[in-house]
CSV table of C-alpha atoms and ligand atoms in Angstrom, one decimal:
chain,number,residue,atom,x,y,z
A,1,UNK,CA,21.2,-36.8,-51.4
A,2,UNK,CA,20.2,-37.2,-55.0
A,3,UNK,CA,22.2,-37.3,-57.7
A,4,UNK,CA,22.8,-34.6,-60.0
A,5,UNK,CA,20.7,-35.6,-63.1
A,6,UNK,CA,17.3,-37.1,-60.8
A,7,UNK,CA,17.1,-33.4,-59.3
A,8,UNK,CA,17.4,-31.7,-62.4
A,9,UNK,CA,14.5,-33.5,-63.7
A,10,UNK,CA,12.3,-33.0,-60.4
A,11,UNK,CA,12.9,-29.4,-60.9
A,12,UNK,CA,11.2,-30.2,-64.6
A,13,UNK,CA,8.6,-31.8,-62.9
A,14,UNK,CA,8.3,-28.8,-60.5
A,15,UNK,CA,8.4,-26.5,-63.7
A,16,UNK,CA,6.0,-28.4,-65.0
A,17,UNK,CA,3.1,-28.8,-61.6
A,18,UNK,CA,3.3,-25.4,-61.4
A,19,UNK,CA,2.6,-24.4,-65.1
A,20,UNK,CA,-0.4,-26.4,-65.2
A,21,UNK,CA,-1.2,-24.8,-62.2
A,22,UNK,CA,-1.5,-21.6,-64.5
A,23,UNK,CA,-3.2,-24.1,-67.0
A,24,UNK,CA,-5.8,-23.6,-64.9
A,25,UNK,CA,-6.6,-21.2,-63.6
A,26,UNK,CA,-6.7,-19.5,-67.3
A,27,UNK,CA,-9.0,-22.2,-67.7
A,28,UNK,CA,-11.7,-21.0,-64.7
A,29,UNK,CA,-11.5,-17.6,-65.9
A,30,UNK,CA,-12.4,-18.6,-69.1
A,31,UNK,CA,-15.4,-21.0,-68.0
A,32,UNK,CA,-16.3,-18.4,-65.6
A,33,UNK,CA,-16.4,-15.4,-68.0
A,34,UNK,CA,-18.5,-17.7,-70.5
A,35,UNK,CA,-21.0,-18.0,-66.9
A,36,UNK,CA,-20.0,-21.8,-66.8
A,37,UNK,CA,-19.8,-21.9,-63.1
A,38,UNK,CA,-19.2,-25.9,-62.1
A,39,UNK,CA,-16.4,-26.3,-65.0
A,40,UNK,CA,-14.6,-23.0,-63.2
A,41,UNK,CA,-15.2,-24.6,-59.8
A,42,UNK,CA,-13.8,-27.5,-61.1
A,43,UNK,CA,-10.7,-26.5,-63.2
A,44,UNK,CA,-9.7,-23.9,-59.2
A,45,UNK,CA,-10.1,-27.1,-58.3
A,46,UNK,CA,-8.1,-28.8,-60.8
A,47,UNK,CA,-5.4,-25.8,-59.9
A,48,UNK,CA,-4.9,-26.2,-56.2
A,49,UNK,CA,-4.1,-29.7,-57.1
A,50,UNK,CA,-1.6,-28.7,-59.5
A,51,UNK,CA,0.5,-26.0,-57.1
A,52,UNK,CA,0.1,-29.3,-54.2
A,53,UNK,CA,1.5,-32.1,-56.9
A,54,UNK,CA,4.7,-29.1,-57.3
A,55,UNK,CA,5.3,-28.8,-53.5
A,56,UNK,CA,5.1,-32.2,-53.2
A,57,UNK,CA,8.1,-32.3,-55.2
A,58,UNK,CA,9.5,-28.9,-53.4
A,59,UNK,CA,9.2,-29.9,-50.1
A,60,UNK,CA,11.1,-34.0,-51.5
A,61,UNK,CA,14.0,-32.9,-52.9
A,62,UNK,CA,14.5,-30.6,-50.3
A,63,UNK,CA,14.2,-33.6,-47.7
A,64,UNK,CA,16.7,-35.4,-49.8
A,65,UNK,CA,19.1,-32.7,-49.5
A,66,UNK,CA,18.9,-30.9,-52.5
A,67,UNK,CA,17.6,-27.6,-53.8
A,68,UNK,CA,14.8,-26.8,-55.2
A,69,UNK,CA,13.8,-24.1,-58.0
A,70,UNK,CA,11.4,-22.3,-58.2
A,71,UNK,CA,10.2,-22.4,-61.7
A,72,UNK,CA,10.0,-20.1,-64.3
A,73,UNK,CA,5.4,-19.7,-65.5
A,74,UNK,CA,5.1,-19.1,-69.0
A,75,UNK,CA,2.5,-17.5,-69.9
A,76,UNK,CA,-0.6,-19.7,-70.1
A,77,UNK,CA,-3.5,-18.6,-73.3
A,78,UNK,CA,-6.1,-17.1,-71.5
A,79,UNK,CA,-8.6,-17.6,-75.1
A,80,UNK,CA,-10.2,-21.5,-75.9
A,81,UNK,CA,-12.2,-21.9,-78.9
A,82,UNK,CA,-14.9,-23.7,-76.9
A,83,UNK,CA,-15.4,-25.9,-73.9
A,84,UNK,CA,-14.8,-29.3,-75.4
A,85,UNK,CA,-11.6,-27.4,-76.1
A,86,UNK,CA,-10.3,-26.9,-73.0
A,87,UNK,CA,-11.0,-31.1,-72.1
A,88,UNK,CA,-9.3,-32.2,-74.8
A,89,UNK,CA,-6.5,-29.7,-74.7
A,90,UNK,CA,-6.5,-30.8,-70.2
A,91,UNK,CA,-6.7,-35.3,-71.7
A,92,UNK,CA,-3.3,-34.4,-74.0
A,93,UNK,CA,-1.6,-32.2,-70.7
A,94,UNK,CA,-2.2,-34.9,-68.3
A,95,UNK,CA,-1.2,-37.9,-71.0
A,96,UNK,CA,2.6,-35.5,-71.5
A,97,UNK,CA,2.7,-35.2,-67.4
A,98,UNK,CA,2.1,-39.3,-67.1
A,99,UNK,CA,5.5,-39.4,-69.3
A,100,UNK,CA,7.2,-37.1,-67.9
A,101,UNK,CA,6.2,-39.1,-64.3
A,102,UNK,CA,7.1,-42.1,-66.5
A,103,UNK,CA,10.2,-40.7,-67.5
A,104,UNK,CA,11.3,-39.9,-64.6
A,105,UNK,CA,10.6,-43.6,-62.4
A,106,UNK,CA,12.5,-45.5,-65.1
A,107,UNK,CA,15.1,-43.2,-64.2
A,108,UNK,CA,15.1,-43.2,-60.1
A,109,UNK,CA,15.4,-46.7,-61.2
A,110,UNK,CA,17.8,-46.5,-63.5
A,111,UNK,CA,20.4,-44.8,-61.0
A,112,UNK,CA,19.2,-46.6,-58.2
A,113,UNK,CA,17.5,-44.4,-56.2
A,114,UNK,CA,15.1,-46.3,-54.5
A,115,UNK,CA,14.0,-43.6,-52.8
A,116,UNK,CA,12.7,-41.8,-55.0
A,117,UNK,CA,11.7,-44.3,-57.2
A,118,UNK,CA,9.0,-44.7,-54.1
A,119,UNK,CA,8.5,-41.4,-53.8
A,120,UNK,CA,7.3,-41.6,-56.9
A,121,UNK,CA,4.5,-43.7,-57.1
A,122,UNK,CA,2.2,-42.1,-55.5
A,123,UNK,CA,2.4,-39.1,-58.7
A,124,UNK,CA,2.2,-43.3,-61.2
A,125,UNK,CA,-1.6,-43.7,-59.2
A,126,UNK,CA,-2.4,-40.2,-59.6
A,127,UNK,CA,-2.1,-39.7,-62.5
A,128,UNK,CA,-3.5,-42.7,-63.8
A,129,UNK,CA,-6.5,-41.2,-61.8
A,130,UNK,CA,-6.9,-37.7,-63.8
A,131,UNK,CA,-6.2,-39.0,-67.4
A,132,UNK,CA,-9.6,-41.6,-66.1
A,133,UNK,CA,-11.2,-38.7,-64.5
A,134,UNK,CA,-10.7,-36.5,-67.5
A,135,UNK,CA,-11.6,-39.7,-70.1
A,136,UNK,CA,-14.4,-39.7,-68.1
A,137,UNK,CA,-15.9,-36.3,-69.0
A,138,UNK,CA,-14.8,-35.7,-72.8
A,139,UNK,CA,-17.0,-39.4,-72.7
A,140,UNK,CA,-19.7,-37.2,-71.4
A,141,UNK,CA,-19.7,-34.5,-73.9
A,142,UNK,CA,-19.8,-37.1,-76.5
A,143,UNK,CA,-23.3,-37.4,-75.2
A,144,UNK,CA,-24.0,-34.7,-74.9
A,145,UNK,CA,-22.7,-33.5,-77.6
A,146,UNK,CA,-22.9,-29.4,-79.7
A,147,UNK,CA,-27.0,-29.0,-79.4
A,148,UNK,CA,-28.5,-25.8,-78.1
A,149,UNK,CA,-28.3,-26.8,-74.8
A,150,UNK,CA,-25.3,-28.7,-74.7
A,151,UNK,CA,-24.2,-26.0,-72.1
A,152,UNK,CA,-26.4,-25.8,-70.1
A,153,UNK,CA,-26.0,-29.4,-69.9
A,154,UNK,CA,-22.2,-30.3,-70.1
A,155,UNK,CA,-22.1,-27.3,-66.4
A,156,UNK,CA,-24.3,-29.3,-65.1
A,157,UNK,CA,-22.7,-33.1,-65.4
A,158,UNK,CA,-19.0,-31.0,-64.4
A,159,UNK,CA,-21.2,-29.6,-61.4
A,160,UNK,CA,-22.6,-33.7,-60.6
A,161,UNK,CA,-18.2,-34.3,-60.6
A,162,UNK,CA,-17.9,-32.1,-58.4
A,163,UNK,CA,-20.0,-33.1,-55.9
A,164,UNK,CA,-19.1,-36.6,-56.4
A,165,UNK,CA,-15.3,-35.1,-56.2
A,166,UNK,CA,-15.8,-33.1,-53.0
A,167,UNK,CA,-17.6,-36.8,-51.8
A,168,UNK,CA,-14.8,-38.2,-52.1
A,169,UNK,CA,-12.3,-36.6,-50.5
A,170,UNK,CA,-14.5,-35.6,-47.5
A,171,UNK,CA,-14.4,-39.6,-46.8
A,172,UNK,CA,-10.9,-39.9,-46.7
B,201,FEO,FE1,0.0,-32.8,-61.4
B,201,FEO,FE2,-2.6,-33.1,-63.6
B,201,FEO,O1,-0.8,-34.1,-63.2
C-alpha cells in the first residue's frame, strides 16, 4: 500500500514521463521535416522509451494497490530553431527529470517506503545513462560546429549513435 503523498508524487512522475514522450515525438516530427532522418529516428525511439518509463511507474502504482492516473498532456512545442537547440532542450529536460526522480527517492526514504525506494533505483541508473548520452551528443555537435555541411555530419553522427544503441539493446 502506498502512502498518499508517495502515490501523488508517482503520479506526477507518470505525467512527466508522458509529457516527455510527446515532447520527443514533436522533435522527431521537426527533424523528419528537415530531412534529418537519423535524428528523427533517434527521437521516435526516445518517445517510445519515455512511454515505457511512464508505463513502468503506472503499473507499479497499480501493483501496489494504488490509483494510477492517465496524465494530462500539454501541447509540446512544434517549432525549433536548430538541431543544436533541440539537443540543448533535451539535456535541460533530462536534468529536470533526474531532479524529480531524486526527489522521489528522497521522499520514499523519508517515508520508510523501501519497496518504492528499490523500484526507483532502475530510474536512477536510467537517468545517469540518458544524461551521459545527451552530453556526449552535445560534445560531438560542438566539435562539428555550424559550417555549411554541419547538418549532414550531425545527422550522420546521430545515425551512428542509433546503430550503437540498437546493437547494445539487441545484446541485452
Ligand atoms: Fe524517462 Fe528521459 O526520462
